[in-house]
Amino acid sequence: MSNQAVYLDAPGSALRLDAAFIPLSGHNDIVMHNHALAINPIDHTQASSSGFAIKSYPRVLGQDVAGIIHSIGSNVQGFAIGDRVIAHAWSMRTGENADAAFQLYARVPAANAAKLPQTITFSEGVVLPLALDTAAAGLYQTLRLPWPRLSASNGGEEEEEEREGGVLIVYGGSSSVGIAATQLATASGVRVVAIASEKNHGLAKEVGAEQVFDQKDADLVEKVVGAVGKDKLVGIFDAIAVDATYKHDLEILEKFGGGDLIITHPPPKDLPESVKATFILGLGEFSFPLWKDFIPQALESGQLKARPEPLVVGKGLESVQKALEVYAAGVSGKKVVVEL
């Protein structure tokens, strides 16, 4: 039994496959034998010449993992060796290669992991972790929505009671983060109006969006404003967060006299005073209640769907380089995954 990892030796360099130590679990950690990895925008950003948030090299990258528990820390409860789990790897916070995803064995916080039902494959489940944490940062840490509730069929209270109300606009409703935001907001009692490419409208509706509009529609702003109607606008969650989407975001918010804009990249220039833009990172203890009280139960019942579907581009760590290239070329309505 041995570990291997994919190393980035310098900003923008090709990835290198080499040996690595099997991590030791801390008191509150689990060590996973990884069976699937997913590619996120931050992985591509870090692997590029920017070297975003990397203090030293060589560096192992990666956030999303799915696999089987190899070892457990002394304080960990609710998990056992051999459990199938998904988790968010925390190397961006710790700076330790042992805590990164792109290797055969990775150390993760037990509080940022959830059991994966047998009905969901590793490749399907691995699309979720970072997306859920990023969505949670916007919805619960920033907008302060109530925590999502399990559906009545899953042992929760009746959905009609004590709903939060209001409308959340999700830009990028078929992206992994947009899908997570839609599913969580809906479970928190908020109505979702999504913006996505026309070919992905079915996906956005499948995960809970009440209405979906084409991002290329010349009347997009008017249609979205009309869909919100007289309901309270909770805010806009822009999971794409580029100049083209910011233009629409600000035009929509102007119709409501301003409001909250949750973004996954730095804010646009010349932001109106009426708009409060918050750049979010899905990393921190704030999401621990979500992983304990909602994600495992909702996965088991099917309330939380493992979407988007994985686009498996290869098997083995040697496929991570290709996976980053496939992501960079552009993928819509799916998430790039490597099986191990």
Short mmCIF file of N, CA and C in Angstrom, two decimals, residues 33 47 56 113 127 137-138 162 166 171 193 195 246 311 336:
data_model
loop_
_atom_site.label_atom_id
_atom_site.label_comp_id
_atom_site.label_asym_id
_atom_site.label_seq_id
_atom_site.Cartn_x
_atom_site.Cartn_y
_atom_site.Cartn_z
N HIS A 33 -9.19 6.85 0.98
CA HIS A 33 -8.62 6.22 -0.21
C HIS A 33 -9.50 6.67 -1.36
N ALA A 47 -3.43 26.01 -11.02
CA ALA A 47 -2.46 25.34 -11.88
C ALA A 47 -1.90 26.26 -12.95
N SER A 56 4.07 27.90 -1.57
CA SER A 56 5.32 27.18 -1.82
C SER A 56 5.06 26.02 -2.77
N ALA A 113 -17.28 16.08 5.56
CA ALA A 113 -17.48 14.84 4.81
C ALA A 113 -18.87 14.30 5.09
N VAL A 127 -19.01 15.39 -7.59
CA VAL A 127 -19.30 16.72 -8.16
C VAL A 127 -19.80 17.69 -7.09
N ALA A 137 -21.61 29.30 1.61
CA ALA A 137 -20.98 30.57 1.98
C ALA A 137 -21.85 31.74 1.57
N GLY A 138 -22.45 31.65 0.39
CA GLY A 138 -23.30 32.74 -0.08
C GLY A 138 -24.64 32.78 0.61
N GLU A 162 -43.66 27.68 7.92
CA GLU A 162 -42.53 28.53 8.27
C GLU A 162 -41.49 28.62 7.15
N GLY A 166 -39.50 34.71 -0.45
CA GLY A 166 -38.57 35.50 -1.24
C GLY A 166 -38.06 34.73 -2.43
N TYR A 171 -27.58 32.98 -11.29
CA TYR A 171 -26.98 33.12 -12.62
C TYR A 171 -25.96 32.00 -12.78
N VAL A 193 -35.23 31.63 -9.28
CA VAL A 193 -35.32 31.97 -10.70
C VAL A 193 -33.90 31.86 -11.25
N ILE A 195 -30.85 31.58 -14.42
CA ILE A 195 -30.40 32.00 -15.74
C ILE A 195 -29.38 30.97 -16.20
N TYR A 246 -22.05 40.22 -14.93
CA TYR A 246 -22.16 41.38 -14.04
C TYR A 246 -23.05 42.46 -14.66
N LEU A 311 -18.52 14.24 -16.18
CA LEU A 311 -17.90 13.97 -17.48
C LEU A 311 -16.57 13.31 -17.17
N VAL A 336 -16.17 17.94 -14.88
CA VAL A 336 -15.07 17.07 -15.28
C VAL A 336 -14.60 16.24 -14.09
#
